[in-house]
Each structure stands twice: as C-alpha cells, then as structure tokens.
Tab-separated table of C-alpha atoms and ligand atoms in Angstrom:
chain	number	residue	atom	x	y	z
R	1	MET	CA	-66.626	1.857	-71.119
R	2	ASN	CA	-65.835	3.174	-74.579
R	3	PRO	CA	-63.095	1.334	-76.374
R	4	ASP	CA	-60.283	3.625	-76.847
R	5	PRO	CA	-59.140	3.687	-80.422
R	6	VAL	CA	-55.401	4.187	-79.507
R	7	TRP	CA	-55.564	1.099	-77.261
R	8	GLU	CA	-57.312	-0.832	-79.861
R	9	ALA	CA	-54.628	-0.246	-82.157
R	10	LEU	CA	-51.923	-0.911	-79.623
R	11	LEU	CA	-53.480	-4.236	-78.656
R	12	ALA	CA	-53.706	-5.201	-82.299
R	13	LEU	CA	-50.114	-4.561	-82.656
R	14	ASP	CA	-49.405	-6.631	-79.483
R	15	ARG	CA	-51.369	-9.542	-80.710
R	16	GLY	CA	-49.501	-9.274	-84.092
R	17	ARG	CA	-45.855	-8.788	-83.004
R	18	VAL	CA	-45.186	-9.264	-79.250
R	19	TRP	CA	-44.231	-12.353	-77.525
R	20	HIS	CA	-45.399	-12.749	-73.810
R	21	PRO	CA	-43.953	-15.191	-71.394
R	22	TYR	CA	-44.469	-18.886	-71.655
R	23	GLY	CA	-46.883	-18.973	-74.438
R	24	ALA	CA	-47.958	-18.821	-78.105
R	25	LEU	CA	-48.051	-15.615	-80.168
R	26	PRO	CA	-50.805	-14.152	-80.117
R	27	ALA	CA	-51.324	-15.006	-76.494
R	28	PRO	CA	-54.559	-17.054	-76.161
R	29	VAL	CA	-55.796	-14.716	-73.325
R	30	PRO	CA	-55.161	-11.204	-74.404
R	31	PRO	CA	-52.910	-9.376	-71.845
R	32	LEU	CA	-54.406	-6.333	-69.887
R	33	PRO	CA	-53.044	-2.934	-70.813
R	34	VAL	CA	-51.527	-1.050	-67.856
R	35	VAL	CA	-50.802	2.603	-67.973
R	36	SER	CA	-49.440	3.487	-64.718
R	37	ALA	CA	-49.007	2.064	-61.129
R	38	GLU	CA	-48.879	3.558	-57.715
R	39	GLY	CA	-48.619	2.017	-54.399
R	40	VAL	CA	-49.952	-1.475	-54.595
R	41	ARG	CA	-52.279	-0.385	-57.459
R	42	LEU	CA	-52.130	-1.082	-61.315
R	43	ARG	CA	-54.113	1.405	-63.272
R	44	LEU	CA	-55.465	-0.104	-66.708
R	45	ALA	CA	-56.159	1.736	-69.873
R	46	ASP	CA	-60.005	1.813	-69.278
R	47	GLY	CA	-59.464	3.294	-65.740
R	48	ARG	CA	-59.920	0.344	-63.715
R	49	GLU	CA	-57.403	-0.366	-60.752
R	50	LEU	CA	-56.344	-3.592	-59.690
R	51	ILE	CA	-54.443	-4.372	-56.394
R	52	ASP	CA	-51.344	-6.182	-57.338
R	53	GLY	CA	-51.211	-9.682	-55.623
R	54	MET	CA	-48.224	-10.648	-57.482
R	55	ALA	CA	-45.883	-7.571	-56.909
R	56	SER	CA	-44.831	-7.964	-60.594
R	57	TRP	CA	-43.448	-11.541	-60.099
R	58	TRP	CA	-42.415	-10.936	-56.480
R	59	CYS	CA	-40.206	-8.035	-57.029
R	60	ALA	CA	-42.076	-4.867	-56.217
R	61	ILE	CA	-41.880	-5.246	-52.523
R	62	HIS	CA	-42.323	-1.408	-51.782
R	63	GLY	CA	-45.005	-1.142	-54.393
R	64	TYR	CA	-44.949	1.220	-57.327
R	65	ARG	CA	-43.733	4.904	-57.727
R	66	HIS	CA	-42.244	4.927	-54.339
R	67	PRO	CA	-40.803	8.367	-53.815
R	68	ALA	CA	-37.479	7.252	-52.424
R	69	LEU	CA	-36.859	4.727	-55.324
R	70	ASP	CA	-38.140	7.373	-57.979
R	71	ARG	CA	-35.587	9.746	-56.388
R	72	ALA	CA	-32.676	7.246	-56.476
R	73	VAL	CA	-33.097	6.671	-60.134
R	74	THR	CA	-33.602	10.424	-60.929
R	75	GLU	CA	-30.531	11.350	-58.837
R	76	GLN	CA	-28.317	8.571	-60.472
R	77	LEU	CA	-29.428	9.914	-63.721
R	78	GLN	CA	-27.851	13.237	-62.977
R	79	SER	CA	-24.332	11.557	-63.040
R	80	MET	CA	-24.706	8.587	-65.309
R	81	ALA	CA	-27.197	6.004	-66.449
R	82	HIS	CA	-24.628	3.418	-67.326
R	83	VAL	CA	-20.865	2.838	-67.685
R	84	MET	CA	-19.172	-0.483	-68.447
R	85	PHE	CA	-17.733	-2.447	-65.522
R	86	GLY	CA	-14.802	-3.873	-67.353
R	87	GLY	CA	-11.757	-1.792	-66.183
R	88	LEU	CA	-14.122	0.912	-64.791
R	89	THR	CA	-15.883	1.004	-61.298
R	90	HIS	CA	-18.466	3.269	-59.568
R	91	GLU	CA	-19.766	4.011	-56.232
R	92	PRO	CA	-23.314	2.463	-56.531
R	93	GLY	CA	-21.652	-0.723	-57.437
R	94	ILE	CA	-19.047	-0.732	-54.683
R	95	ARG	CA	-21.694	0.331	-52.052
R	96	LEU	CA	-24.125	-2.323	-53.135
R	97	ALA	CA	-21.479	-5.088	-53.018
R	98	GLU	CA	-20.565	-3.792	-49.584
R	99	ARG	CA	-24.249	-3.686	-48.438
R	100	LEU	CA	-25.056	-7.314	-49.826
R	101	THR	CA	-22.046	-8.806	-48.130
R	102	GLU	CA	-23.275	-7.034	-44.653
R	103	LEU	CA	-26.613	-8.519	-45.205
R	104	ALA	CA	-25.860	-11.990	-46.256
R	105	PRO	CA	-24.794	-14.834	-44.240
R	106	ARG	CA	-21.277	-14.303	-42.946
R	107	ARG	CA	-18.768	-16.200	-45.233
R	108	LEU	CA	-20.373	-14.618	-48.268
R	109	GLU	CA	-17.729	-11.885	-48.985
R	110	LYS	CA	-17.533	-11.554	-52.673
R	111	VAL	CA	-20.117	-10.280	-55.187
R	112	PHE	CA	-20.564	-10.788	-58.977
R	113	PHE	CA	-23.277	-8.599	-60.425
R	114	ALA	CA	-25.596	-9.961	-62.956
R	115	ASP	CA	-28.268	-8.605	-65.249
R	116	SER	CA	-30.964	-11.087	-64.338
R	117	GLY	CA	-31.724	-13.991	-62.033
R	118	SER	CA	-31.106	-16.665	-64.653
R	119	VAL	CA	-27.616	-15.216	-65.472
R	120	SER	CA	-26.694	-15.189	-61.828
R	121	VAL	CA	-27.547	-18.814	-61.800
R	122	GLU	CA	-25.395	-19.462	-64.968
R	123	VAL	CA	-22.675	-17.600	-62.991
R	124	ALA	CA	-23.097	-19.568	-59.805
R	125	ILE	CA	-22.812	-22.745	-62.053
R	126	LYS	CA	-19.727	-21.426	-63.700
R	127	MET	CA	-18.226	-20.602	-60.374
R	128	CYS	CA	-18.558	-24.084	-59.193
R	129	LEU	CA	-17.204	-25.806	-62.213
R	130	GLN	CA	-14.126	-23.432	-62.306
R	131	PHE	CA	-13.580	-23.837	-58.597
R	132	GLN	CA	-13.507	-27.626	-58.826
R	133	ARG	CA	-11.152	-27.475	-61.965
R	134	ALA	CA	-8.902	-25.005	-60.311
R	135	ALA	CA	-8.794	-27.284	-57.204
R	136	GLY	CA	-7.592	-30.138	-59.488
R	137	ARG	CA	-10.947	-32.055	-59.523
R	138	ARG	CA	-11.454	-31.869	-63.114
R	139	ASP	CA	-13.969	-34.913	-63.088
R	140	ARG	CA	-16.360	-32.929	-60.969
R	141	ARG	CA	-18.520	-31.436	-63.671
R	142	ARG	CA	-22.089	-32.410	-62.749
R	143	LEU	CA	-24.673	-30.840	-60.333
R	144	LEU	CA	-27.147	-32.362	-58.002
R	145	THR	CA	-30.430	-30.843	-57.271
R	146	VAL	CA	-33.855	-31.817	-56.153
R	147	ARG	CA	-37.061	-32.239	-58.166
R	148	GLY	CA	-39.482	-29.578	-58.131
R	149	GLY	CA	-37.048	-26.773	-58.400
R	150	TYR	CA	-36.943	-23.672	-60.643
R	151	HIS	CA	-33.658	-21.616	-61.352
R	152	GLY	CA	-34.343	-19.659	-64.612
R	153	ASP	CA	-34.950	-20.171	-68.257
R	154	THR	CA	-31.446	-19.993	-69.680
R	155	PHE	CA	-29.823	-23.416	-70.648
R	156	GLY	CA	-27.646	-23.813	-67.754
R	157	ALA	CA	-30.216	-22.800	-65.222
R	158	MET	CA	-33.086	-24.894	-67.103
R	159	ALA	CA	-30.889	-27.993	-66.785
R	160	VAL	CA	-31.334	-27.878	-63.015
R	161	CYS	CA	-35.096	-27.014	-62.982
R	162	ASP	CA	-37.713	-29.782	-62.385
R	163	PRO	CA	-37.124	-32.167	-65.436
R	164	VAL	CA	-40.939	-32.482	-65.847
R	165	GLY	CA	-42.163	-28.919	-64.970
R	166	GLY	CA	-39.136	-27.497	-66.479
R	167	MET	CA	-40.019	-29.311	-69.803
R	168	HIS	CA	-36.694	-30.982	-70.295
R	169	SER	CA	-38.363	-33.173	-72.827
R	170	LEU	CA	-38.401	-30.212	-75.293
R	171	PHE	CA	-34.724	-30.095	-75.061
R	172	THR	CA	-33.612	-33.600	-74.873
R	173	GLY	CA	-30.126	-34.090	-76.080
R	174	VAL	CA	-29.299	-30.374	-75.546
R	175	LEU	CA	-29.354	-29.887	-71.795
R	176	PRO	CA	-26.573	-31.240	-69.683
R	177	GLU	CA	-27.794	-34.142	-67.717
R	178	HIS	CA	-27.501	-33.592	-63.911
R	179	VAL	CA	-28.476	-35.743	-60.864
R	180	PHE	CA	-31.883	-35.234	-59.568
R	181	ALA	CA	-32.954	-36.334	-55.906
R	182	GLU	CA	-36.487	-36.668	-54.647
R	183	ARG	CA	-38.333	-33.421	-53.898
R	184	PRO	CA	-37.953	-32.529	-50.405
R	185	PRO	CA	-41.055	-33.588	-48.197
R	186	ASP	CA	-43.729	-31.093	-47.893
R	187	GLY	CA	-44.054	-28.895	-44.856
R	188	PHE	CA	-41.840	-26.144	-43.330
R	189	GLU	CA	-42.573	-27.591	-39.936
R	190	ALA	CA	-42.229	-31.198	-40.912
R	191	PRO	CA	-39.723	-33.414	-39.039
R	192	LEU	CA	-36.876	-34.525	-41.254
R	193	ASP	CA	-38.151	-37.624	-43.060
R	194	GLU	CA	-35.724	-40.328	-42.378
R	195	GLY	CA	-36.301	-42.304	-45.502
R	196	TRP	CA	-35.751	-39.126	-47.675
R	197	ALA	CA	-32.601	-38.244	-45.899
R	198	ALA	CA	-31.058	-41.822	-46.339
R	199	ARG	CA	-31.844	-41.887	-50.020
R	200	LEU	CA	-30.468	-38.425	-50.557
R	201	SER	CA	-27.462	-39.247	-48.616
R	202	ALA	CA	-26.953	-42.625	-50.721
R	203	LEU	CA	-27.470	-40.532	-54.082
R	204	VAL	CA	-24.900	-37.861	-53.115
R	205	ALA	CA	-22.360	-40.517	-51.939
R	206	GLU	CA	-22.865	-42.423	-55.218
R	207	HIS	CA	-22.286	-39.506	-57.605
R	208	ALA	CA	-19.929	-37.370	-55.388
R	209	HIS	CA	-16.877	-38.341	-57.527
R	210	GLU	CA	-18.513	-36.435	-60.513
R	211	LEU	CA	-20.364	-33.792	-58.689
R	212	ALA	CA	-19.156	-30.246	-58.477
R	213	ALA	CA	-22.032	-28.845	-56.464
R	214	VAL	CA	-25.575	-28.984	-55.149
R	215	ILE	CA	-27.933	-26.283	-56.077
R	216	VAL	CA	-31.547	-25.818	-54.532
R	217	GLU	CA	-33.799	-23.103	-53.528
R	218	PRO	CA	-33.847	-23.193	-49.730
R	219	VAL	CA	-37.123	-23.609	-47.762
R	220	VAL	CA	-39.490	-22.479	-50.549
R	221	GLN	CA	-39.837	-23.731	-54.070
R	222	GLY	CA	-41.257	-20.964	-56.012
R	223	ALA	CA	-42.163	-21.124	-59.795
R	224	GLY	CA	-41.622	-25.032	-59.547
R	225	GLY	CA	-44.587	-25.347	-57.549
R	226	MET	CA	-44.907	-23.018	-54.534
R	227	ARG	CA	-43.848	-25.736	-52.056
R	228	PHE	CA	-42.388	-25.311	-48.631
R	229	HIS	CA	-39.942	-27.856	-46.941
R	230	SER	CA	-38.252	-27.890	-43.504
R	231	PRO	CA	-35.123	-25.923	-43.110
R	232	GLU	CA	-33.760	-29.297	-41.804
R	233	CYS	CA	-33.560	-30.617	-45.465
R	234	VAL	CA	-31.379	-27.530	-46.192
R	235	ALA	CA	-29.084	-28.280	-43.184
R	236	LEU	CA	-28.745	-31.943	-44.404
R	237	LEU	CA	-27.678	-30.772	-47.942
R	238	ARG	CA	-24.983	-28.465	-46.238
R	239	ALA	CA	-23.734	-31.535	-44.221
R	240	LEU	CA	-23.585	-33.592	-47.153
R	241	CYS	CA	-21.872	-31.028	-49.354
R	242	ASP	CA	-19.221	-30.705	-46.528
R	243	GLU	CA	-18.775	-34.510	-46.169
R	244	HIS	CA	-18.180	-34.861	-49.925
R	245	GLY	CA	-16.252	-31.704	-50.832
R	246	LEU	CA	-19.200	-30.359	-52.967
R	247	LEU	CA	-20.168	-26.590	-52.959
R	248	LEU	CA	-23.594	-25.601	-51.998
R	249	VAL	CA	-25.447	-23.132	-54.210
R	250	LEU	CA	-28.486	-21.646	-52.755
R	251	ASP	CA	-30.738	-19.823	-55.004
R	252	GLU	CA	-32.390	-17.010	-52.853
R	253	ILE	CA	-33.624	-15.171	-56.040
R	254	ALA	CA	-37.381	-15.648	-54.823
R	255	THR	CA	-36.915	-16.003	-51.084
R	256	GLY	CA	-34.421	-13.254	-50.423
R	257	PHE	CA	-35.181	-9.964	-48.783
R	258	GLY	CA	-37.534	-11.031	-46.137
R	259	ARG	CA	-40.183	-12.855	-48.382
R	260	THR	CA	-40.052	-15.963	-46.023
R	261	GLY	CA	-39.898	-14.097	-42.658
R	262	GLN	CA	-36.082	-14.142	-42.513
R	263	MET	CA	-33.902	-11.879	-44.657
R	264	PHE	CA	-32.666	-14.958	-46.528
R	265	ALA	CA	-34.436	-18.205	-46.334
R	266	CYS	CA	-31.251	-19.950	-45.335
R	267	GLU	CA	-31.222	-18.295	-42.082
R	268	HIS	CA	-34.235	-20.604	-41.169
R	269	ALA	CA	-31.852	-23.342	-41.261
R	270	GLY	CA	-28.695	-21.424	-39.929
R	271	VAL	CA	-26.908	-22.472	-43.158
R	272	THR	CA	-24.339	-20.570	-45.002
R	273	PRO	CA	-23.939	-21.446	-48.713
R	274	ASP	CA	-20.751	-21.313	-50.562
R	275	VAL	CA	-22.356	-19.417	-53.392
R	276	MET	CA	-25.801	-17.513	-53.199
R	277	CYS	CA	-27.915	-15.959	-56.009
R	278	VAL	CA	-30.217	-12.836	-55.315
R	279	GLY	CA	-32.420	-10.986	-57.873
R	280	LYS	CA	-35.954	-10.313	-58.109
R	281	ALA	CA	-36.676	-8.018	-55.146
R	282	LEU	CA	-33.152	-6.626	-55.052
R	283	THR	CA	-34.095	-3.355	-56.910
R	284	GLY	CA	-37.593	-3.191	-55.306
R	285	GLY	CA	-38.898	-4.230	-58.675
R	286	TYR	CA	-37.573	-1.058	-60.610
R	287	MET	CA	-35.002	-2.609	-62.930
R	288	THR	CA	-33.483	-5.921	-63.726
R	289	LEU	CA	-30.446	-6.617	-61.451
R	290	ALA	CA	-29.065	-9.965	-59.819
R	291	ALA	CA	-25.870	-11.072	-57.939
R	292	THR	CA	-23.998	-14.154	-57.211
R	293	LEU	CA	-22.312	-13.978	-53.864
R	294	CYS	CA	-19.478	-16.452	-52.946
R	295	THR	CA	-16.980	-17.133	-50.148
R	296	ALA	CA	-13.385	-16.010	-50.193
R	297	GLU	CA	-12.392	-19.589	-50.876
R	298	VAL	CA	-14.353	-20.045	-54.056
R	299	ALA	CA	-13.223	-16.490	-55.259
R	300	GLU	CA	-9.343	-17.043	-54.327
R	301	THR	CA	-9.515	-20.592	-55.891
R	302	ILE	CA	-11.149	-19.537	-59.103
R	303	SER	CA	-8.757	-16.363	-59.305
R	304	ARG	CA	-5.582	-18.728	-59.073
R	305	GLY	CA	-6.848	-21.225	-61.596
R	306	GLU	CA	-6.144	-21.484	-65.310
R	307	GLY	CA	-7.916	-18.636	-67.206
R	308	GLY	CA	-7.038	-16.076	-64.721
R	309	GLY	CA	-10.553	-15.547	-63.205
R	310	LEU	CA	-14.234	-16.014	-63.453
R	311	MET	CA	-15.124	-16.083	-67.182
R	312	HIS	CA	-18.270	-14.091	-67.244
R	313	GLY	CA	-18.831	-10.154	-67.870
R	314	PRO	CA	-22.415	-9.175	-68.916
R	315	THR	CA	-22.596	-5.889	-70.818
R	316	PHE	CA	-24.896	-4.148	-68.296
R	317	MET	CA	-23.021	-5.666	-65.314
R	318	ALA	CA	-23.682	-3.500	-62.211
R	319	ASN	CA	-25.636	-0.997	-64.096
R	320	PRO	CA	-25.483	2.094	-61.991
R	321	LEU	CA	-29.126	3.094	-62.145
R	322	ALA	CA	-30.038	-0.452	-60.966
R	323	CYS	CA	-27.410	-0.439	-58.221
R	324	SER	CA	-28.551	2.929	-56.874
R	325	VAL	CA	-32.208	1.940	-56.699
R	326	ALA	CA	-31.136	-1.412	-54.969
R	327	LEU	CA	-29.352	0.552	-52.340
R	328	ALA	CA	-32.375	2.722	-51.818
R	329	SER	CA	-34.769	-0.399	-51.737
R	330	LEU	CA	-32.502	-2.012	-48.967
R	331	ASP	CA	-32.693	1.342	-46.922
R	332	LEU	CA	-36.472	1.275	-47.242
R	333	LEU	CA	-36.446	-2.337	-46.220
R	334	ASP	CA	-34.700	-1.294	-42.955
R	335	GLY	CA	-36.974	1.458	-42.308
R	336	LEU	CA	-40.137	-0.560	-42.868
R	337	GLY	CA	-39.612	-2.835	-40.072
R	338	TRP	CA	-39.779	-5.711	-42.598
R	339	ARG	CA	-39.858	-8.485	-40.025
R	340	VAL	CA	-43.025	-7.172	-38.342
R	341	ARG	CA	-44.498	-6.251	-41.755
R	342	VAL	CA	-44.042	-9.720	-43.104
R	343	ALA	CA	-45.477	-11.366	-40.077
R	344	GLU	CA	-48.477	-9.134	-40.230
R	345	ILE	CA	-48.937	-10.160	-43.887
R	346	GLU	CA	-48.423	-13.881	-42.872
R	347	ALA	CA	-51.324	-13.579	-40.214
R	348	GLY	CA	-53.515	-11.948	-42.733
R	349	LEU	CA	-52.902	-14.625	-45.217
R	350	ARG	CA	-53.629	-17.351	-42.679
R	351	THR	CA	-56.935	-15.829	-41.798
R	352	GLY	CA	-57.922	-14.747	-45.207
R	353	LEU	CA	-57.076	-17.899	-47.011
R	354	GLU	CA	-58.435	-20.285	-44.326
R	355	PRO	CA	-61.865	-20.590	-45.863
R	356	ALA	CA	-60.502	-22.082	-48.879
R	357	ARG	CA	-59.669	-25.184	-46.990
R	358	ALA	CA	-63.121	-26.221	-46.879
R	359	LEU	CA	-63.779	-25.873	-50.580
R	360	ALA	CA	-64.340	-28.749	-52.853
R	361	GLY	CA	-61.387	-29.108	-55.245
R	362	VAL	CA	-58.894	-27.446	-52.873
R	363	SER	CA	-56.138	-29.881	-52.088
R	364	ASP	CA	-53.955	-27.588	-49.740
R	365	VAL	CA	-53.712	-24.064	-48.331
R	366	ARG	CA	-50.367	-22.941	-47.104
R	367	VAL	CA	-48.714	-19.792	-46.023
R	368	LEU	CA	-44.976	-18.920	-45.057
R	369	GLY	CA	-44.032	-15.227	-44.656
R	370	ALA	CA	-45.639	-13.122	-47.360
R	371	ILE	CA	-46.355	-16.061	-49.519
R	372	GLY	CA	-50.036	-17.504	-49.564
R	373	VAL	CA	-50.897	-20.458	-51.651
R	374	VAL	CA	-54.096	-22.392	-52.515
R	375	GLN	CA	-53.475	-25.530	-54.316
R	376	LEU	CA	-56.271	-27.133	-56.267
R	377	GLU	CA	-56.984	-30.549	-57.371
R	378	ARG	CA	-57.115	-29.550	-61.096
R	379	GLU	CA	-55.432	-26.976	-63.249
R	380	VAL	CA	-56.710	-23.567	-63.043
R	381	ASP	CA	-58.541	-22.049	-66.106
R	382	MET	CA	-56.443	-18.992	-66.417
R	383	ALA	CA	-58.850	-16.949	-68.480
R	384	ALA	CA	-61.879	-17.600	-65.941
R	385	ALA	CA	-59.630	-17.050	-62.792
R	386	THR	CA	-58.204	-13.749	-64.305
R	387	THR	CA	-61.888	-12.594	-64.855
R	388	ILE	CA	-62.857	-13.516	-61.348
R	389	ALA	CA	-59.892	-11.694	-59.756
R	390	VAL	CA	-60.355	-8.633	-61.844
R	391	GLU	CA	-64.008	-8.494	-60.768
R	392	HIS	CA	-62.698	-8.356	-57.192
R	393	GLY	CA	-60.220	-5.520	-58.250
R	394	VAL	CA	-57.293	-7.735	-57.863
R	395	TRP	CA	-54.454	-8.941	-60.166
R	396	LEU	CA	-53.528	-12.560	-59.968
R	397	ARG	CA	-51.484	-14.832	-62.190
R	398	PRO	CA	-52.324	-18.478	-61.127
R	399	PHE	CA	-50.306	-21.344	-62.818
R	400	ARG	CA	-50.913	-24.955	-63.062
R	401	ASP	CA	-53.090	-26.057	-60.165
R	402	LEU	CA	-51.954	-23.028	-58.025
R	403	VAL	CA	-53.604	-19.878	-57.015
R	404	TYR	CA	-51.289	-17.752	-54.877
R	405	THR	CA	-50.129	-14.309	-53.831
R	406	MET	CA	-46.852	-12.600	-52.961
R	407	PRO	CA	-47.926	-9.148	-52.368
R	408	PRO	CA	-45.954	-5.990	-51.997
R	409	TYR	CA	-44.825	-5.558	-48.338
R	410	VAL	CA	-46.630	-2.234	-48.074
R	411	ILE	CA	-50.062	-3.770	-48.731
R	412	ASP	CA	-52.404	-2.811	-45.970
R	413	ALA	CA	-54.912	-5.076	-44.220
R	414	GLY	CA	-57.883	-3.976	-46.236
R	415	ASP	CA	-56.233	-4.521	-49.588
R	416	LEU	CA	-54.751	-7.990	-48.464
R	417	ALA	CA	-58.188	-9.006	-47.450
R	418	ARG	CA	-59.389	-8.183	-50.967
R	419	VAL	CA	-56.590	-10.326	-52.488
R	420	THR	CA	-57.320	-13.207	-50.141
R	421	GLU	CA	-61.138	-12.977	-51.057
R	422	ALA	CA	-60.192	-13.011	-54.735
R	423	ILE	CA	-58.032	-16.133	-54.300
R	424	VAL	CA	-60.837	-17.985	-52.344
R	425	ASP	CA	-63.364	-16.971	-54.990
R	426	VAL	CA	-61.100	-18.137	-57.789
R	427	ALA	CA	-60.718	-21.512	-55.691
R	428	ARG	CA	-64.442	-21.640	-55.405
R	429	MET	CA	-65.258	-21.401	-59.010
R	430	SER	CA	-62.491	-23.799	-59.954
R	431	GLY	CA	-63.667	-26.581	-57.534
F	501	PLP	C1	-37.371	-15.967	-61.029
F	501	PLP	C2	-36.383	-16.912	-60.723
F	501	PLP	C3	-35.059	-17.186	-61.328
F	501	PLP	C4	-34.730	-16.424	-62.629
F	501	PLP	O1	-34.737	-15.009	-62.617
F	501	PLP	P1	-34.897	-14.127	-63.949
F	501	PLP	O2	-34.696	-12.845	-63.403
F	501	PLP	O3	-36.274	-14.262	-64.273
F	501	PLP	O4	-33.999	-14.711	-64.898
F	501	PLP	C5	-34.223	-17.966	-60.805
F	501	PLP	N1	-34.352	-18.723	-59.560
F	501	PLP	C6	-35.588	-18.482	-58.864
F	501	PLP	C7	-35.761	-19.233	-57.480
F	501	PLP	C8	-36.471	-17.624	-59.405
F	501	PLP	O5	-37.627	-17.460	-58.592
C-alpha cells in the first residue's frame, strides 16, 4: 500500500498536538486513521476494513451509519441543532424523558439530562448529597462503594472508582475519601458469599451515620476489570440501603439497554435503585448524551430543600440532536428483538471463546449477554495484540490483562466468529 501523503501529514499533526485517552503525547502506539464506518465495519485510510469488536467503547449497538439513526439526526437538523434547556424546553427532550421513565424500573420517574456518563455520575452524587441535606441529615456526606468499580474520569466520579485501578495515588489529598468495601465475589451464578455479605453489612452499619449513598455498577464491573457478580450482591446492597436510610445509586452506563441480557442489569436482581445513570449506548453511539434518573421522593425532597433545586445545568443539557437520535435508537432496539439478538451473541461468544480456556497464560474466560472476556495471567502487550487483531480484520482494544469484546448487537454470526477467533489468537500469542 502506498503511503498517502495527506494522511502522513495528518498523522504527523496527530503525533505533535493531539491527546488520545489515558496516555502520553505522542501516543506510544500510533492510532489507526479511520475514514468511515458502516454496519459493524470501520474503514481505515489505507482501505482496510476492521470488524468493530468494541462498538466504539460499547456505544454503537446498532452499528455505524444506520439509516434510521442518520435520518433522526438529519430530520432534527431541519428544526434546530441545539437550544439551551434553561427556561426553554423541546419535544425531543420531553419525549426522551418519557421514554426513559417507561423503560426504567418503575419508581424512577424523574430525569436529569447530562452531556456525558461522568457528568451523570456527578449529578447522581450531587442528588444524594442534596437529598440528605434537605432531609436534615447534614452529616451524611460520604459514599460507600465496592472495590473494582469504574464510574468515570471527573473528580467526583474518580473518587468512587477502584482506588488502585483508578489511580487515586496520583490525586492523594485532592479526592474526597469514600468508604470502600471488598469487591463482590466473582461469578454471575455464584451463591451469595456469607463472609462477604457479613463484612459488607458490618461496614455499612459502622459508617451509616456519615453515608449519603451507596454507588455501584450492578452485576458487571466494566472498565474496572470486566468482572461479573451475582445479582444477589445487588439485592443485598438494596436491603442494606433501606435498613440504614441510604440512597442506592446504580451506574448502568455500561450495562444499560440490553447489554447483559436484561434491559437494565438491575433487573437480574429485581432491584430498583433510587438513582440510576445511563449513557454510552443511549444514542446508539451517535452523540454524547447521558441521563440521571431518580425517584419522585428524591426529586421532591431536593426541590423542597435549600437552594431551591438541583444545582447542576450543563450547557448542552438535553441537546435536541442527541435526544432525537436516542429516541430513534430506542425504537430500533424495540424492533431488533434485542433479547433474542443478545442471547444469540451470548451463545456465539461462549462457543467462540471456549478454545481460549485451554491456552497457557489464560486465567479465565467469561461471557454474560453481549460481553465476552478472556483474562490473561499477564498484562497484554497492546501493540502486539492490536497487530494480531488487525491481521484478523478485527478491531479490539485490550486493557491490562483483559482481551474482550462488546460488539454491536447487529453483528452477524460470521463476523462474531472472526472477532472471537481474533481474541483467542491474541490470547494464544500472549500466553
Ligand atoms: C464509561 C462509563 C462511565 C463514564 O462515561 P463517560 O461518558 O466516558 O464520561 C461511567 N460509568 C461507567 C460504568 C462507564 O462504563
């Protein structure tokens, strides 16, 4: 392939000026230039095509350039791209709030729109603090979470990420210090571990007087380590929150919209949180949008409290383009028969990743819904892994000791098999 002079210049600029996530500038492994994407495929500047095993960080559930999603954006553009949400309102925002509250567990009736997942977590934390204060419990200002979690990169969210994986040591003295319980024991189907339950219960009781809320990712811990735990752990947290007057915040940013086989992962546990965050797949990966849902009790208590309401208001709150494409994405999800689709992907992942189990250097293979994970005994060499996956015509982005996929729901069996073959090959080379 001839090097393209335009792209050579662009990549030189990228190296010189552009930050990429979680890394040095320039990035030690140069990023691959993408010129377009369609269905489940990314097209690179040199003409190669890669099947996207990552769904653009788990968002692009319907794939790229979906005609219905393209149309939703184009149609919304005919009326307005954006308008402020302070003092003004619009149909896409109202309709999306209605839709989300219909989809969500029953008591979640109120919606605050945010412009990213991390901000929706900040809003959730703020809701809990303002709620306790408005309820006259001013000493309840800390949060409890479990180790191994990930809730975003802004400071409030970072403070409840895993203290080691979330690199709290870089920000000692800056982050608020919350209460960390042990990570829930591994295994979606594992019975509730009595020892863990007893230690968690004791920790909550010990700190209840100073706690506003518990915040966790239900059932699947995503970027903190791609681990699955029993829905019974989530149910126990709900019971402990009720017992001690704490709010339960569930971060469904990664797990929401069918990814784990239920519309929201908390449905595995039959649990309704007081506050719930959604984001990522909300717009089908088209645009950044997130939302924090809460119960009427939380909203009413905050609204009666000092300050006269929830003290947050992002500039691009409820952006109409994003709300319109989110509505179209939720329509598609209905039409897709997502339950069956996710179950088919789950079966394909189980079959396709099974050969990795026998490989040297593989410590675990786990699948839940449309999430497939191979965990290695050592850290993955990212550059080597990327090269192997690209040779398979597949885009993967392993991290730490994890090679995984969260593919678009529209991926067909043949493409899914190529993704799992690439993962198994990366695991083989890394062993
Ligand atoms: C990605 C993610 C976030 C942060 O969302 P951003 O849109 O990247 O700010 C928060 N919580 C969970 C569980 C996530 O997976």
